[in-house]
PDB file of C-alpha atoms and ligand atoms in Angstrom:
ATOM      1  CA  MET A   1      -4.262   4.204   6.843  1.00 96.00           C
ATOM      2  CA  ALA A   2      -7.991   4.300   6.075  1.00 96.00           C
ATOM      3  CA  ASN A   3      -7.523   1.850   3.206  1.00 97.00           C
ATOM      4  CA  ALA A   4      -5.406  -0.396   5.415  1.00 98.00           C
ATOM      5  CA  PHE A   5      -8.061  -0.486   8.141  1.00 98.00           C
ATOM      6  CA  TYR A   6     -10.743  -1.097   5.528  1.00 98.00           C
ATOM      7  CA  GLU A   7      -8.938  -4.188   4.191  1.00 98.00           C
ATOM      8  CA  LEU A   8      -8.020  -5.417   7.683  1.00 98.00           C
ATOM      9  CA  ALA A   9     -11.688  -5.139   8.723  1.00 98.00           C
ATOM     10  CA  LEU A  10     -12.695  -7.254   5.717  1.00 98.00           C
ATOM     11  CA  ASN A  11      -9.843  -9.739   6.268  1.00 98.00           C
ATOM     12  CA  GLN A  12      -9.884 -10.675   9.945  1.00 98.00           C
ATOM     13  CA  GLU A  13      -7.249 -13.425   9.598  1.00 98.00           C
ATOM     14  CA  ILE A  14      -4.775 -10.924   8.181  1.00 98.00           C
ATOM     15  CA  GLN A  15      -5.646  -8.456  10.950  1.00 98.00           C
ATOM     16  CA  ASN A  16      -5.096 -11.117  13.646  1.00 98.00           C
ATOM     17  CA  ARG A  17      -1.790 -12.194  12.132  1.00 98.00           C
ATOM     18  CA  LEU A  18      -0.626  -8.591  11.976  1.00 98.00           C
ATOM     19  CA  ARG A  19      -1.679  -7.980  15.592  1.00 98.00           C
ATOM     20  CA  ASP A  20       0.315 -11.087  16.635  1.00 98.00           C
ATOM     21  CA  GLU A  21       3.410  -9.580  15.026  1.00 97.00           C
ATOM     22  CA  ILE A  22       2.745  -6.240  16.748  1.00 97.00           C
ATOM     23  CA  ASP A  23       2.291  -7.943  20.148  1.00 96.00           C
ATOM     24  CA  GLN A  24       5.547  -9.869  19.683  1.00 96.00           C
ATOM     25  CA  GLU A  25       7.302  -6.623  18.782  1.00 94.00           C
ATOM     26  CA  TYR A  26       6.034  -4.992  21.999  1.00 92.00           C
ATOM     27  CA  ILE A  27       7.340  -7.940  24.031  1.00 91.00           C
ATOM     28  CA  LYS A  28      10.696  -8.035  22.217  1.00 92.00           C
ATOM     29  CA  HIS A  29      11.455  -4.308  22.433  1.00 90.00           C
ATOM     30  CA  ALA A  30       9.293  -3.313  25.421  1.00 85.00           C
ATOM     31  CA  GLY A  31       7.145  -1.099  23.196  1.00 82.00           C
ATOM     32  CA  ASN A  32      10.152   0.868  21.904  1.00 87.00           C
ATOM     33  CA  LEU A  33       8.999   1.539  18.331  1.00 88.00           C
ATOM     34  CA  THR A  34      12.152   2.898  16.707  1.00 92.00           C
ATOM     35  CA  TYR A  35      12.567   3.286  12.945  1.00 92.00           C
ATOM     36  CA  ALA A  36      14.896   0.244  12.918  1.00 93.00           C
ATOM     37  CA  ASN A  37      12.543  -1.929  15.013  1.00 93.00           C
ATOM     38  CA  ILE A  38       9.569  -1.150  12.781  1.00 95.00           C
ATOM     39  CA  LYS A  39      11.637  -1.926   9.679  1.00 93.00           C
ATOM     40  CA  GLU A  40      12.157  -5.477  10.999  1.00 93.00           C
ATOM     41  CA  MET A  41       8.405  -6.177  11.038  1.00 96.00           C
ATOM     42  CA  ASN A  42       8.034  -8.282   7.893  1.00 97.00           C
ATOM     43  CA  TYR A  43       4.321  -8.974   7.945  1.00 98.00           C
ATOM     44  CA  LEU A  44       3.512  -5.300   8.541  1.00 98.00           C
ATOM     45  CA  ASP A  45       5.694  -4.452   5.547  1.00 98.00           C
ATOM     46  CA  LYS A  46       3.856  -6.931   3.310  1.00 98.00           C
ATOM     47  CA  VAL A  47       0.439  -5.624   4.431  1.00 98.00           C
ATOM     48  CA  PHE A  48       1.551  -2.017   3.891  1.00 98.00           C
ATOM     49  CA  LYS A  49       2.876  -2.754   0.389  1.00 98.00           C
ATOM     50  CA  GLU A  50      -0.292  -4.588  -0.602  1.00 98.00           C
ATOM     51  CA  VAL A  51      -2.410  -1.636   0.586  1.00 98.00           C
ATOM     52  CA  LEU A  52      -0.440   0.718  -1.677  1.00 97.00           C
ATOM     53  CA  ARG A  53      -0.734  -1.745  -4.573  1.00 97.00           C
ATOM     54  CA  LYS A  54      -4.498  -2.121  -4.319  1.00 97.00           C
ATOM     55  CA  TYR A  55      -5.065   1.546  -3.458  1.00 96.00           C
ATOM     56  CA  SER A  56      -2.582   3.529  -5.558  1.00 92.00           C
ATOM     57  CA  ALA A  57      -2.951   7.187  -4.635  1.00 88.00           C
ATOM     58  CA  GLY A  58      -3.091   8.485  -8.232  1.00 86.00           C
ATOM     59  CA  LEU A  59      -3.622   7.296 -11.808  1.00 86.00           C
ATOM     60  CA  PHE A  60      -0.297   8.141 -13.416  1.00 89.00           C
ATOM     61  CA  PHE A  61       2.824  10.252 -13.150  1.00 91.00           C
ATOM     62  CA  THR A  62       4.731  11.819 -16.027  1.00 93.00           C
ATOM     63  CA  ARG A  63       8.246  12.026 -17.489  1.00 95.00           C
ATOM     64  CA  ARG A  64       9.804  13.831 -20.466  1.00 96.00           C
ATOM     65  CA  THR A  65      12.153  11.624 -22.515  1.00 95.00           C
ATOM     66  CA  MET A  66      15.832  12.679 -22.671  1.00 95.00           C
ATOM     67  CA  SER A  67      16.517  10.682 -25.874  1.00 97.00           C
ATOM     68  CA  SER A  68      14.524   8.779 -28.478  1.00 96.00           C
ATOM     69  CA  TYR A  69      13.837   5.109 -27.814  1.00 95.00           C
ATOM     70  CA  THR A  70      12.641   2.212 -29.987  1.00 96.00           C
ATOM     71  CA  PHE A  71      11.139  -0.850 -28.319  1.00 93.00           C
ATOM     72  CA  ASN A  72      13.091  -4.040 -29.093  1.00 94.00           C
ATOM     73  CA  GLY A  73      11.838  -5.941 -32.139  1.00 95.00           C
ATOM     74  CA  THR A  74       9.200  -3.319 -33.023  1.00 96.00           C
ATOM     75  CA  LYS A  75       8.855  -0.125 -35.039  1.00 94.00           C
ATOM     76  CA  VAL A  76       7.296   1.595 -32.062  1.00 95.00           C
ATOM     77  CA  SER A  77       9.418   4.468 -30.875  1.00 96.00           C
ATOM     78  CA  ILE A  78       9.161   7.422 -28.526  1.00 96.00           C
ATOM     79  CA  PRO A  79      10.828  10.632 -29.770  1.00 97.00           C
ATOM     80  CA  LYS A  80      13.163  12.768 -27.646  1.00 97.00           C
ATOM     81  CA  GLY A  81      11.350  15.452 -25.644  1.00 97.00           C
ATOM     82  CA  GLN A  82       8.047  13.549 -25.533  1.00 97.00           C
ATOM     83  CA  ILE A  83       5.969  13.677 -22.338  1.00 97.00           C
ATOM     84  CA  ILE A  84       4.856  10.186 -21.376  1.00 95.00           C
ATOM     85  CA  LEU A  85       2.347   9.026 -18.760  1.00 94.00           C
ATOM     86  CA  ILE A  86       3.350   6.126 -16.516  1.00 94.00           C
ATOM     87  CA  PRO A  87       0.066   4.447 -15.538  1.00 93.00           C
ATOM     88  CA  TRP A  88       1.115   3.080 -12.147  1.00 92.00           C
ATOM     89  CA  GLN A  89      -2.438   2.362 -10.997  1.00 92.00           C
ATOM     90  CA  ASP A  90      -3.146   0.240 -14.101  1.00 95.00           C
ATOM     91  CA  MET A  91       0.144  -1.596 -13.597  1.00 96.00           C
ATOM     92  CA  HIS A  92      -0.803  -2.382  -9.987  1.00 97.00           C
ATOM     93  CA  GLN A  93      -4.179  -3.692 -11.200  1.00 96.00           C
ATOM     94  CA  ASP A  94      -2.876  -5.698 -14.188  1.00 97.00           C
ATOM     95  CA  PRO A  95      -3.989  -9.356 -13.750  1.00 98.00           C
ATOM     96  CA  ASN A  96      -0.998 -10.545 -15.816  1.00 97.00           C
ATOM     97  CA  ILE A  97       1.284  -9.087 -13.145  1.00 97.00           C
ATOM     98  CA  TYR A  98      -0.902  -9.401 -10.037  1.00 98.00           C
ATOM     99  CA  PRO A  99      -3.403 -12.269 -10.580  1.00 97.00           C
ATOM    100  CA  GLU A 100      -6.874 -11.532  -9.166  1.00 98.00           C
ATOM    101  CA  PRO A 101      -5.922  -7.915  -8.488  1.00 97.00           C
ATOM    102  CA  ASP A 102      -9.056  -7.199  -6.427  1.00 97.00           C
ATOM    103  CA  VAL A 103      -8.009  -9.787  -3.844  1.00 98.00           C
ATOM    104  CA  PHE A 104      -6.095  -8.306  -0.902  1.00 98.00           C
ATOM    105  CA  ASP A 105      -3.130 -10.652  -0.452  1.00 98.00           C
ATOM    106  CA  PRO A 106       0.002  -9.490   1.410  1.00 98.00           C
ATOM    107  CA  GLU A 107       1.803 -12.654   0.204  1.00 98.00           C
ATOM    108  CA  ARG A 108       2.214 -10.929  -3.164  1.00 98.00           C
ATOM    109  CA  PHE A 109       5.088  -9.222  -1.356  1.00 98.00           C
ATOM    110  CA  ASN A 110       6.914 -12.215   0.068  1.00 98.00           C
ATOM    111  CA  GLU A 111      10.544 -12.383  -1.087  1.00 97.00           C
ATOM    112  CA  GLU A 112       9.979 -15.046  -3.741  1.00 98.00           C
ATOM    113  CA  ALA A 113       6.968 -13.290  -5.298  1.00 98.00           C
ATOM    114  CA  VAL A 114       8.820  -9.957  -5.401  1.00 98.00           C
ATOM    115  CA  ARG A 115      11.875 -11.606  -7.032  1.00 98.00           C
ATOM    116  CA  SER A 116       9.651 -13.100  -9.750  1.00 97.00           C
ATOM    117  CA  ARG A 117       8.441  -9.648 -10.935  1.00 97.00           C
ATOM    118  CA  HIS A 118      10.164  -6.811 -12.771  1.00 95.00           C
ATOM    119  CA  PRO A 119      11.091  -4.155 -10.146  1.00 93.00           C
ATOM    120  CA  MET A 120       9.348  -1.410 -12.143  1.00 93.00           C
ATOM    121  CA  VAL A 121       5.879  -2.996 -11.952  1.00 96.00           C
ATOM    122  CA  TYR A 122       5.441  -1.733  -8.378  1.00 97.00           C
ATOM    123  CA  LEU A 123       5.789   2.036  -8.159  1.00 96.00           C
ATOM    124  CA  PRO A 124       3.747   3.358  -5.207  1.00 95.00           C
ATOM    125  CA  PHE A 125       6.267   6.166  -4.717  1.00 95.00           C
ATOM    126  CA  GLY A 126       7.325   6.554  -8.355  1.00 94.00           C
ATOM    127  CA  GLY A 127      10.872   5.759  -9.436  1.00 91.00           C
ATOM    128  CA  GLY A 128      14.295   7.182 -10.250  1.00 91.00           C
ATOM    129  CA  PRO A 129      15.832  10.448  -9.027  1.00 91.00           C
ATOM    130  CA  ARG A 130      12.445  12.252  -8.964  1.00 92.00           C
ATOM    131  CA  ASN A 131      10.581   9.664  -6.901  1.00 94.00           C
ATOM    132  CA  CYS A 132       8.615  10.641  -3.793  1.00 95.00           C
ATOM    133  CA  ILE A 133      10.796  12.667  -1.460  1.00 96.00           C
ATOM    134  CA  GLY A 134       8.539  11.881   1.506  1.00 97.00           C
ATOM    135  CA  SER A 135       8.334   8.090   1.075  1.00 96.00           C
ATOM    136  CA  ARG A 136      10.380   7.118   4.157  1.00 95.00           C
ATOM    137  CA  PHE A 137       8.451   9.518   6.325  1.00 96.00           C
ATOM    138  CA  ALA A 138       5.136   8.279   4.828  1.00 96.00           C
ATOM    139  CA  VAL A 139       6.058   4.610   5.396  1.00 96.00           C
ATOM    140  CA  TYR A 140       7.238   5.115   8.986  1.00 96.00           C
ATOM    141  CA  GLN A 141       4.346   7.387   9.978  1.00 96.00           C
ATOM    142  CA  THR A 142       1.704   5.068   8.502  1.00 97.00           C
ATOM    143  CA  LYS A 143       3.222   1.922  10.005  1.00 97.00           C
ATOM    144  CA  LEU A 144       3.468   3.607  13.405  1.00 96.00           C
ATOM    145  CA  GLY A 145      -0.206   4.610  13.191  1.00 97.00           C
ATOM    146  CA  LEU A 146      -1.252   1.076  12.243  1.00 98.00           C
ATOM    147  CA  ILE A 147       0.788  -0.416  15.101  1.00 97.00           C
ATOM    148  CA  LYS A 148      -0.591   1.958  17.738  1.00 95.00           C
ATOM    149  CA  ILE A 149      -4.216   1.482  16.709  1.00 97.00           C
ATOM    150  CA  LEU A 150      -4.122  -2.279  16.051  1.00 98.00           C
ATOM    151  CA  ARG A 151      -2.365  -2.900  19.370  1.00 96.00           C
ATOM    152  CA  ASN A 152      -5.353  -1.382  21.184  1.00 96.00           C
ATOM    153  CA  TYR A 153      -8.331  -1.722  18.842  1.00 98.00           C
ATOM    154  CA  LYS A 154      -9.972  -4.305  16.621  1.00 98.00           C
ATOM    155  CA  VAL A 155     -11.593  -3.109  13.376  1.00 98.00           C
ATOM    156  CA  GLU A 156     -14.688  -4.699  11.850  1.00 98.00           C
ATOM    157  CA  PRO A 157     -17.138  -3.847   9.081  1.00 98.00           C
ATOM    158  CA  CYS A 158     -20.401  -2.232  10.282  1.00 98.00           C
ATOM    159  CA  GLU A 159     -23.855  -1.601   8.746  1.00 97.00           C
ATOM    160  CA  LYS A 160     -22.536   1.486   6.904  1.00 97.00           C
ATOM    161  CA  THR A 161     -19.453  -0.190   5.377  1.00 98.00           C
ATOM    162  CA  GLN A 162     -19.678  -0.168   1.568  1.00 97.00           C
ATOM    163  CA  ILE A 163     -18.140  -3.291  -0.037  1.00 97.00           C
ATOM    164  CA  PRO A 164     -16.436  -2.450  -2.317  1.00 95.00           C
ATOM    165  CA  TYR A 165     -16.445   1.260  -1.566  1.00 96.00           C
ATOM    166  CA  ALA A 166     -17.421   3.740  -4.304  1.00 96.00           C
ATOM    167  CA  ILE A 167     -14.592   5.935  -5.615  1.00 94.00           C
ATOM    168  CA  ASP A 168     -15.126   9.668  -6.124  1.00 94.00           C
ATOM    169  CA  ASP A 169     -14.193  10.153  -9.794  1.00 90.00           C
ATOM    170  CA  LYS A 170     -14.033  13.948  -9.442  1.00 91.00           C
ATOM    171  CA  HIS A 171     -10.709  13.682  -7.587  1.00 90.00           C
ATOM    172  CA  PHE A 172      -7.320  13.110  -9.194  1.00 85.00           C
ATOM    173  CA  LEU A 173      -6.146  11.318  -6.038  1.00 90.00           C
ATOM    174  CA  LEU A 174      -7.920   8.156  -4.856  1.00 92.00           C
ATOM    175  CA  THR A 175     -10.817   9.295  -2.644  1.00 94.00           C
ATOM    176  CA  PRO A 176     -13.778   7.280  -1.326  1.00 96.00           C
ATOM    177  CA  LYS A 177     -17.055   8.879  -2.490  1.00 95.00           C
ATOM    178  CA  ASP A 178     -18.964   8.387   0.771  1.00 95.00           C
ATOM    179  CA  GLY A 179     -16.107   7.955   3.245  1.00 96.00           C
ATOM    180  CA  ILE A 180     -15.027   4.713   4.933  1.00 97.00           C
ATOM    181  CA  TYR A 181     -17.097   3.537   7.904  1.00 98.00           C
ATOM    182  CA  LEU A 182     -15.896   0.787  10.242  1.00 98.00           C
ATOM    183  CA  ARG A 183     -16.623  -0.418  13.759  1.00 98.00           C
ATOM    184  CA  ILE A 184     -13.672   0.112  16.130  1.00 98.00           C
ATOM    185  CA  ILE A 185     -13.634  -1.980  19.301  1.00 98.00           C
ATOM    186  CA  LYS A 186     -11.271  -1.407  22.231  1.00 97.00           C
ATOM    187  CA  ILE A 187      -9.151  -4.414  23.192  1.00 96.00           C
ATOM    188  CA  ASN A 188      -9.068  -4.929  26.928  1.00 90.00           C
ATOM    189  CA  ARG A 189      -5.490  -5.804  27.883  1.00 81.00           C
ATOM    190  CA  ASP A 190      -5.892  -5.879  31.699  1.00 73.00           C
TER     191      ASP A 190
HETATM  192  C1  HEM B 201       1.641   7.100   1.233  1.00 83.02           C
HETATM  193  C2  HEM B 201       1.981   8.381   1.013  1.00 83.02           C
HETATM  194  C3  HEM B 201       2.574   8.888  -0.275  1.00 83.02           C
HETATM  195  C4  HEM B 201       2.501   8.373  -1.550  1.00 83.02           C
HETATM  196  C5  HEM B 201       1.780   7.104  -2.021  1.00 83.02           C
HETATM  197  C6  HEM B 201       3.272   9.257  -2.409  1.00 83.02           C
HETATM  198  C7  HEM B 201       3.458   9.052  -3.774  1.00 83.02           C
HETATM  199  C8  HEM B 201       4.200   9.895  -4.594  1.00 83.02           C
HETATM  200  C9  HEM B 201       4.410   9.674  -6.016  1.00 83.02           C
HETATM  201  C10 HEM B 201       3.886   8.493  -6.828  1.00 83.02           C
HETATM  202  C11 HEM B 201       5.173  10.691  -6.477  1.00 83.02           C
HETATM  203  C12 HEM B 201       5.671  10.892  -7.925  1.00 83.02           C
HETATM  204  C13 HEM B 201       7.038  10.226  -8.041  1.00 83.02           C
HETATM  205  C14 HEM B 201       7.587  10.155  -9.438  1.00 83.02           C
HETATM  206  O1  HEM B 201       7.213  10.967 -10.306  1.00 83.02           O
HETATM  207  O2  HEM B 201       8.438   9.248  -9.682  1.00 83.02           O
HETATM  208  C15 HEM B 201       5.449  11.574  -5.353  1.00 83.02           C
HETATM  209  C16 HEM B 201       6.203  12.730  -5.423  1.00 83.02           C
HETATM  210  C17 HEM B 201       6.437  13.570  -4.365  1.00 83.02           C
HETATM  211  N1  HEM B 201       6.052  13.365  -3.047  1.00 83.02           N
HETATM  212 FE1  HEM B 201       4.984  11.794  -2.344  1.00 83.02          FE
HETATM  213  N2  HEM B 201       3.787  10.277  -1.651  1.00 83.02           N
HETATM  214  C18 HEM B 201       3.398  10.093  -0.345  1.00 83.02           C
HETATM  215  C19 HEM B 201       3.728  10.874   0.741  1.00 83.02           C
HETATM  216  C20 HEM B 201       4.493  12.009   0.685  1.00 83.02           C
HETATM  217  C21 HEM B 201       4.887  12.809   1.834  1.00 83.02           C
HETATM  218  C22 HEM B 201       4.513  12.458   3.288  1.00 83.02           C
HETATM  219  C23 HEM B 201       5.608  13.853   1.358  1.00 83.02           C
HETATM  220  C24 HEM B 201       6.277  14.989   2.101  1.00 83.02           C
HETATM  221  C25 HEM B 201       6.485  14.993   3.390  1.00 83.02           C
HETATM  222  C26 HEM B 201       5.691  13.725  -0.088  1.00 83.02           C
HETATM  223  C27 HEM B 201       6.338  14.592  -0.930  1.00 83.02           C
HETATM  224  C28 HEM B 201       6.500  14.425  -2.290  1.00 83.02           C
HETATM  225  C29 HEM B 201       7.213  15.362  -3.168  1.00 83.02           C
HETATM  226  C30 HEM B 201       7.858  16.693  -2.745  1.00 83.02           C
HETATM  227  C31 HEM B 201       7.182  14.829  -4.466  1.00 83.02           C
HETATM  228  C32 HEM B 201       7.797  15.417  -5.757  1.00 83.02           C
HETATM  229  C33 HEM B 201       9.235  14.906  -5.890  1.00 83.02           C
HETATM  230  C34 HEM B 201       9.961  15.444  -7.121  1.00 83.02           C
HETATM  231  O3  HEM B 201       9.312  15.842  -8.095  1.00 83.02           O
HETATM  232  O4  HEM B 201      11.225  15.430  -7.119  1.00 83.02           O
HETATM  233  N3  HEM B 201       5.006  12.584  -0.451  1.00 83.02           N
HETATM  234  N4  HEM B 201       4.837  11.060  -4.214  1.00 83.02           N
END
C-alpha cells in the first residue's frame, strides 16, 4: 500500500482516475465493498498489478528441478536436482518485456498488453502449485485499503518525499531506506 500511495502521489492523473472509479463503485453498490464488487474494478486492478511489477517484494524465488532440461536449439542444459533461482524482480524490470520499466503505467496491464506477453514474465506471487498461498487475501486486503483511503483522502508529495526513494540493501525484501513520506489531505464530501 505504501508503494501504491507513493506512485499515486507522484502521478496525480492516475490517482484522480482511480478515485473516479472508486466513487462510481460507491454509487453503484451503495458502498458495499464485497469481494465480487472489488474484483469488477478494472482500473484498480491495473494500478495494483503495476505497483507489484515496479515494486516486487523480493529478488528471486527458488525451485529444484524434477528432471533435466535442455533449452531448444542450444547445448545449455539444467541437470535434474539442480536448485535454480527465478529472478522475478529482474524480469519485472526488463526493458525488453516492460519498456521504460521505471515509468509507472497501469496500461501495461490492459487486456491487449497482457495478451502480448508470456504469462510467466509477471510473477508477483510466484507460480505453479507452490505459489503464494495468501495472494487472494493480500489482493483483497490491499485493494480495500486503497479504496477506503482514496475515497476520503488525497495523497501528494511533500518536502520530505524522496524521488526516487532509496532502497535499504540490507533487507532481502524490498524496504525503503528512510521510509516513505507523503502529504495526506482529507477530502471534504459534505
Ligand atoms: C502483496 C503481498 C504478498 C506478496 C507480493 C507475496 C509474494 C509471495 C511469493 C513471490 C511467494 C513465493 C511463491 C513461489 O515460490 O512460487 C510467496 C509464498 C508464500 N506466501 Fe506470499 N505474498 C504476499 C502476501 C502473503 C500473505 C498475506 C500470506 C498469508 C496470509 C502469504 C503467505 C505465503 C506462504 C505461506 C507462501 C509459501 C507457499 C509455499 O511454499 O507453498 N503471502 N508469497
